[in-house]
PDB file of C-alpha atoms in Angstrom:
ATOM      1  CA  MET A 222      38.847  -2.482  60.492  1.00  0.00           C
ATOM      2  CA  ARG A 223      40.138  -4.290  57.563  1.00  0.00           C
ATOM      3  CA  VAL A 224      39.219  -3.784  53.960  1.00  0.00           C
ATOM      4  CA  PRO A 225      39.416  -6.862  51.811  1.00  0.00           C
ATOM      5  CA  PRO A 226      41.852  -6.542  48.813  1.00  0.00           C
ATOM      6  CA  PHE A 227      40.109  -5.379  45.362  1.00  0.00           C
ATOM      7  CA  ALA A 228      42.200  -8.147  43.370  1.00  0.00           C
ATOM      8  CA  ARG A 229      40.082 -10.664  45.140  1.00  0.00           C
ATOM      9  CA  TYR A 230      36.793  -9.403  43.234  1.00  0.00           C
ATOM     10  CA  GLN A 231      38.482  -8.151  39.922  1.00  0.00           C
ATOM     11  CA  ARG A 232      37.679 -11.245  37.912  1.00  0.00           C
ATOM     12  CA  LEU A 233      34.080 -11.671  39.431  1.00  0.00           C
ATOM     13  CA  LEU A 234      33.308  -7.702  38.353  1.00  0.00           C
ATOM     14  CA  ALA A 235      34.820  -8.275  34.966  1.00  0.00           C
ATOM     15  CA  SER A 236      32.572 -11.406  34.486  1.00  0.00           C
ATOM     16  CA  PHE A 237      29.687  -9.361  35.572  1.00  0.00           C
ATOM     17  CA  GLY A 238      30.277  -6.511  33.038  1.00  0.00           C
ATOM     18  CA  ILE A 239      30.831  -9.132  30.276  1.00  0.00           C
ATOM     19  CA  PHE A 240      27.461 -10.652  31.433  1.00  0.00           C
ATOM     20  CA  LEU A 241      25.585  -7.344  31.628  1.00  0.00           C
ATOM     21  CA  SER A 242      26.976  -6.176  27.879  1.00  0.00           C
ATOM     22  CA  GLY A 243      25.811  -9.662  26.477  1.00  0.00           C
ATOM     23  CA  ALA A 244      22.348  -9.076  28.083  1.00  0.00           C
ATOM     24  CA  ILE A 245      22.031  -5.656  26.521  1.00  0.00           C
ATOM     25  CA  VAL A 246      23.287  -6.531  23.189  1.00  0.00           C
ATOM     26  CA  GLY A 247      20.893  -9.710  23.326  1.00  0.00           C
ATOM     27  CA  SER A 248      17.755  -7.681  24.203  1.00  0.00           C
ATOM     28  CA  ALA A 249      18.771  -5.189  21.401  1.00  0.00           C
ATOM     29  CA  VAL A 250      18.963  -8.013  18.798  1.00  0.00           C
ATOM     30  CA  TYR A 251      15.719  -9.482  20.056  1.00  0.00           C
ATOM     31  CA  MET A 252      13.775  -6.370  19.880  1.00  0.00           C
ATOM     32  CA  SER A 253      14.900  -5.635  16.261  1.00  0.00           C
ATOM     33  CA  ILE A 254      13.921  -8.969  15.166  1.00  0.00           C
ATOM     34  CA  HIS A 255      10.642  -8.326  17.001  1.00  0.00           C
ATOM     35  CA  GLN A 256      10.098  -4.918  15.443  1.00  0.00           C
ATOM     36  CA  HIS A 257      10.782  -6.472  11.904  1.00  0.00           C
ATOM     37  CA  THR A 258       8.207  -9.038  12.441  1.00  0.00           C
ATOM     38  CA  TYR A 259       5.848  -6.689  13.824  1.00  0.00           C
ATOM     39  CA  ASN A 260       6.276  -4.425  10.759  1.00  0.00           C
ATOM     40  CA  GLU A 261       5.810  -7.315   8.443  1.00  0.00           C
ATOM     41  CA  LEU A 262       2.472  -8.187  10.058  1.00  0.00           C
ATOM     42  CA  TYR A 263       1.276  -4.603  10.069  1.00  0.00           C
ATOM     43  CA  ILE A 264       2.003  -4.502   6.178  1.00  0.00           C
ATOM     44  CA  GLN A 265       0.041  -7.783   5.767  1.00  0.00           C
ATOM     45  CA  LEU A 266      -2.806  -6.480   7.876  1.00  0.00           C
ATOM     46  CA  HIS A 267      -3.187  -3.399   5.755  1.00  0.00           C
ATOM     47  CA  LYS A 268      -3.033  -5.676   2.676  1.00  0.00           C
ATOM     48  CA  TYR A 269      -5.839  -7.800   3.876  1.00  0.00           C
ATOM     49  CA  ILE A 270      -7.811  -4.730   5.003  1.00  0.00           C
ATOM     50  CA  GLU A 271      -7.498  -3.243   1.564  1.00  0.00           C
ATOM     51  CA  GLU A 272      -8.412  -6.677  -0.222  1.00  0.00           C
ATOM     52  CA  ASN A 273     -11.532  -7.173   1.987  1.00  0.00           C
ATOM     53  CA  ALA A 274     -12.666  -3.747   1.173  1.00  0.00           C
ATOM     54  CA  ASP A 275     -12.228  -4.345  -2.442  1.00  0.00           C
ATOM     55  CA  LEU A 276     -14.037  -7.648  -2.436  1.00  0.00           C
ATOM     56  CA  ARG A 277     -16.894  -6.184  -0.350  1.00  0.00           C
ATOM     57  CA  ALA A 278     -17.142  -3.434  -2.984  1.00  0.00           C
ATOM     58  CA  ASP A 279     -16.962  -5.959  -5.812  1.00  0.00           C
ATOM     59  CA  ILE A 280     -19.712  -8.077  -4.031  1.00  0.00           C
ATOM     60  CA  ASP A 281     -21.816  -4.960  -3.715  1.00  0.00           C
ATOM     61  CA  SER A 282     -21.375  -3.655  -7.339  1.00  0.00           C
ATOM     62  CA  LEU A 283     -21.904  -7.326  -8.686  1.00  0.00           C
ATOM     63  CA  ASN A 284     -25.100  -7.548  -6.474  1.00  0.00           C
ATOM     64  CA  LYS A 285     -26.303  -4.068  -7.905  1.00  0.00           C
ATOM     65  CA  THR A 286     -25.890  -5.417 -11.631  1.00  0.00           C
ATOM     66  CA  LYS A 287     -26.237  -9.134 -11.456  1.00  0.00           C
ATOM     67  CA  ASN A 288     -29.482  -9.344 -13.521  1.00  0.00           C
ATOM     68  CA  LYS A 289     -28.183  -6.618 -15.933  1.00  0.00           C
ATOM     69  CA  GLN A 290     -25.502  -7.834 -18.467  1.00  0.00           C
ATOM     70  CA  THR A 291     -24.827  -4.821 -20.322  1.00  0.00           C
ATOM     71  CA  LEU A 292     -23.818  -2.601 -17.297  1.00  0.00           C
ATOM     72  CA  VAL A 293     -20.263  -1.877 -16.094  1.00  0.00           C
ATOM     73  CA  SER A 294     -19.945  -3.924 -12.835  1.00  0.00           C
ATOM     74  CA  VAL A 295     -16.330  -3.975 -11.978  1.00  0.00           C
ATOM     75  CA  VAL A 296     -13.622  -1.317 -12.207  1.00  0.00           C
ATOM     76  CA  ASN A 297      -9.971  -2.548 -11.969  1.00  0.00           C
ATOM     77  CA  VAL A 298      -7.089  -0.022 -11.712  1.00  0.00           C
ATOM     78  CA  HIS A 299      -3.457  -1.407 -11.871  1.00  0.00           C
ATOM     79  CA  LEU A 300      -0.384   0.959 -11.314  1.00  0.00           C
ATOM     80  CA  VAL A 301       2.672   0.216 -13.323  1.00  0.00           C
ATOM     81  CA  PRO A 302       5.932   1.766 -12.788  1.00  0.00           C
ATOM     82  CA  LYS A 303       7.028   4.498 -15.293  1.00  0.00           C
ATOM     83  CA  SER A 304      10.434   3.317 -15.247  1.00  0.00           C
ATOM     84  CA  GLU A 305      12.649   0.926 -13.113  1.00  0.00           C
ATOM     85  CA  ALA A 306      14.198   3.805 -11.240  1.00  0.00           C
ATOM     86  CA  GLU A 307      11.115   5.162 -10.244  1.00  0.00           C
ATOM     87  CA  LEU A 308       9.548   2.346  -8.231  1.00  0.00           C
ATOM     88  CA  ILE A 309       6.734   3.426  -5.582  1.00  0.00           C
ATOM     89  CA  SER A 310       6.544   1.260  -2.410  1.00  0.00           C
ATOM     90  CA  GLU A 311       3.603  -1.393  -2.236  1.00  0.00           C
ATOM     91  CA  ASP A 312       1.448   0.475   0.001  1.00  0.00           C
ATOM     92  CA  ILE A 313       1.451   3.766  -1.852  1.00  0.00           C
ATOM     93  CA  GLN A 314       0.705   1.952  -5.016  1.00  0.00           C
ATOM     94  CA  LYS A 315      -2.368   0.380  -3.337  1.00  0.00           C
ATOM     95  CA  GLU A 316      -3.475   3.751  -1.873  1.00  0.00           C
ATOM     96  CA  ILE A 317      -3.243   5.567  -5.204  1.00  0.00           C
ATOM     97  CA  GLU A 318      -5.046   2.785  -6.904  1.00  0.00           C
ATOM     98  CA  GLY A 319      -7.903   2.719  -4.187  1.00  0.00           C
ATOM     99  CA  ASP A 320      -8.339   6.553  -4.697  1.00  0.00           C
ATOM    100  CA  VAL A 321      -8.392   6.271  -8.540  1.00  0.00           C
ATOM    101  CA  LYS A 322     -10.793   3.366  -8.061  1.00  0.00           C
ATOM    102  CA  SER A 323     -13.108   5.460  -5.680  1.00  0.00           C
ATOM    103  CA  GLU A 324     -13.163   8.281  -8.129  1.00  0.00           C
ATOM    104  CA  LEU A 325     -14.373   6.081 -10.857  1.00  0.00           C
ATOM    105  CA  LYS A 326     -17.280   4.447  -8.675  1.00  0.00           C
ATOM    106  CA  LEU A 327     -19.593   6.550 -10.877  1.00  0.00           C
ATOM    107  CA  VAL A 328     -18.903   4.151 -13.730  1.00  0.00           C
ATOM    108  CA  ILE A 329     -20.359   1.175 -11.821  1.00  0.00           C
ATOM    109  CA  GLY A 330     -23.797   0.541 -13.010  1.00  0.00           C
ATOM    110  CA  GLN A 331     -23.710   2.500 -16.238  1.00  0.00           C
ATOM    111  CA  LYS A 332     -24.376   1.206 -19.552  1.00  0.00           C
ATOM    112  CA  ALA A 333     -21.215  -0.346 -21.104  1.00  0.00           C
ATOM    113  CA  THR A 334     -21.831   1.563 -24.487  1.00  0.00           C
ATOM    114  CA  PHE A 335     -21.983   4.960 -22.691  1.00  0.00           C
ATOM    115  CA  VAL A 336     -18.749   4.029 -20.897  1.00  0.00           C
ATOM    116  CA  ARG A 337     -17.175   2.946 -24.050  1.00  0.00           C
ATOM    117  CA  ASP A 338     -18.069   6.353 -26.077  1.00  0.00           C
ATOM    118  CA  SER A 339     -16.981   8.564 -23.073  1.00  0.00           C
ATOM    119  CA  GLN A 340     -13.572   6.931 -22.186  1.00  0.00           C
ATOM    120  CA  PRO A 341     -11.779  10.366 -22.864  1.00  0.00           C
ATOM    121  CA  LEU A 342     -14.039  12.065 -20.282  1.00  0.00           C
ATOM    122  CA  TYR A 343     -12.760   9.238 -17.755  1.00  0.00           C
ATOM    123  CA  GLU A 344      -9.016   9.674 -18.870  1.00  0.00           C
ATOM    124  CA  ARG A 345      -9.333  13.532 -18.336  1.00  0.00           C
ATOM    125  CA  ILE A 346     -10.804  12.761 -14.746  1.00  0.00           C
ATOM    126  CA  ILE A 347      -7.755  10.816 -13.779  1.00  0.00           C
ATOM    127  CA  THR A 348      -4.892  12.211 -15.713  1.00  0.00           C
ATOM    128  CA  GLN A 349      -2.591  15.120 -14.177  1.00  0.00           C
ATOM    129  CA  ARG A 350      -4.384  14.423 -10.806  1.00  0.00           C
ATOM    130  CA  THR A 351      -2.097  15.205  -7.741  1.00  0.00           C
ATOM    131  CA  TYR A 352      -2.389  12.751  -4.656  1.00  0.00           C
ATOM    132  CA  PHE A 353      -1.025  13.681  -1.422  1.00  0.00           C
ATOM    133  CA  LEU A 354       0.428  10.703   0.207  1.00  0.00           C
ATOM    134  CA  HIS A 355       2.803  10.275   3.261  1.00  0.00           C
ATOM    135  CA  ASP A 356       3.800  14.030   2.805  1.00  0.00           C
ATOM    136  CA  LYS A 357       4.701  13.628  -0.800  1.00  0.00           C
ATOM    137  CA  LYS A 358       2.891  14.612  -4.036  1.00  0.00           C
ATOM    138  CA  TYR A 359       2.197  11.926  -6.812  1.00  0.00           C
ATOM    139  CA  ILE A 360       1.033  12.967 -10.365  1.00  0.00           C
ATOM    140  CA  VAL A 361      -1.252  10.213 -11.963  1.00  0.00           C
ATOM    141  CA  GLU A 362      -1.245   9.711 -15.777  1.00  0.00           C
ATOM    142  CA  VAL A 363      -3.451   7.086 -17.776  1.00  0.00           C
ATOM    143  CA  LYS A 364      -1.513   4.695 -19.772  1.00  0.00           C
ATOM    144  CA  SER A 365      -4.664   2.715 -21.142  1.00  0.00           C
ATOM    145  CA  ILE A 366      -8.337   2.062 -20.558  1.00  0.00           C
ATOM    146  CA  VAL A 367      -9.756  -1.305 -21.626  1.00  0.00           C
ATOM    147  CA  LEU A 368     -13.577  -2.127 -21.514  1.00  0.00           C
ATOM    148  CA  ILE A 369     -13.968  -5.962 -21.787  1.00  0.00           C
ATOM    149  CA  GLN A 370     -17.926  -7.025 -21.330  1.00  0.00           C
ATOM    150  CA  THR A 371     -18.659  -5.643 -17.668  1.00  0.00           C
ATOM    151  CA  GLU A 372     -15.188  -4.993 -16.385  1.00  0.00           C
ATOM    152  CA  LEU A 373     -13.319  -1.715 -16.976  1.00  0.00           C
ATOM    153  CA  THR A 374      -9.644  -1.939 -16.496  1.00  0.00           C
ATOM    154  CA  ILE A 375      -7.372   0.959 -16.397  1.00  0.00           C
ATOM    155  CA  TRP A 376      -3.546   1.086 -16.229  1.00  0.00           C
ATOM    156  CA  ILE A 377      -1.996   4.191 -14.583  1.00  0.00           C
ATOM    157  CA  THR A 378       1.400   5.632 -14.039  1.00  0.00           C
ATOM    158  CA  ALA A 379       2.405   7.804 -11.032  1.00  0.00           C
ATOM    159  CA  GLN A 380       5.421   9.776 -10.505  1.00  0.00           C
ATOM    160  CA  GLU A 381       6.566  11.886  -7.435  1.00  0.00           C
ATOM    161  CA  LYS A 382       6.365  15.359  -7.999  1.00  0.00           C
ATOM    162  CA  LYS A 383       9.629  17.163  -6.699  1.00  0.00           C
ATOM    163  CA  THR A 384       8.727  20.559  -5.109  1.00  0.00           C
TER     164      THR A 384
END
């Protein structure tokens, strides 16, 4: 029995190897693009869920106090970076803001004069509070509290605690 010479299939085998390696590299590039797009959509979904929850809470609080103009109806929390070097990712910022906002839900429906007089109490509730998010500790401090008509706005800073 005669075996055909290998030199006859050498170029065909090399072409098949190049084609196979190109397919592997192409699929890896496609998967990285797909994963990046999926990650962006996931982040957007969580932003929309958070925004939807905030808007529903605002609607509930406004419905609760729509006929009473002297009551606090909205609590806004804004996280500002302590310095440019200590920037916190956007999803952690939203979680910290949401946690602080949920702690201050007791303010909604109270008289604006009572809230104005007891601002140091609300500042003590938030200041030096530790939050555990994504296996990290964050310490929150109050920068300022402003009460304008029926809207309480709080600016806070958060710093990652090194342990």
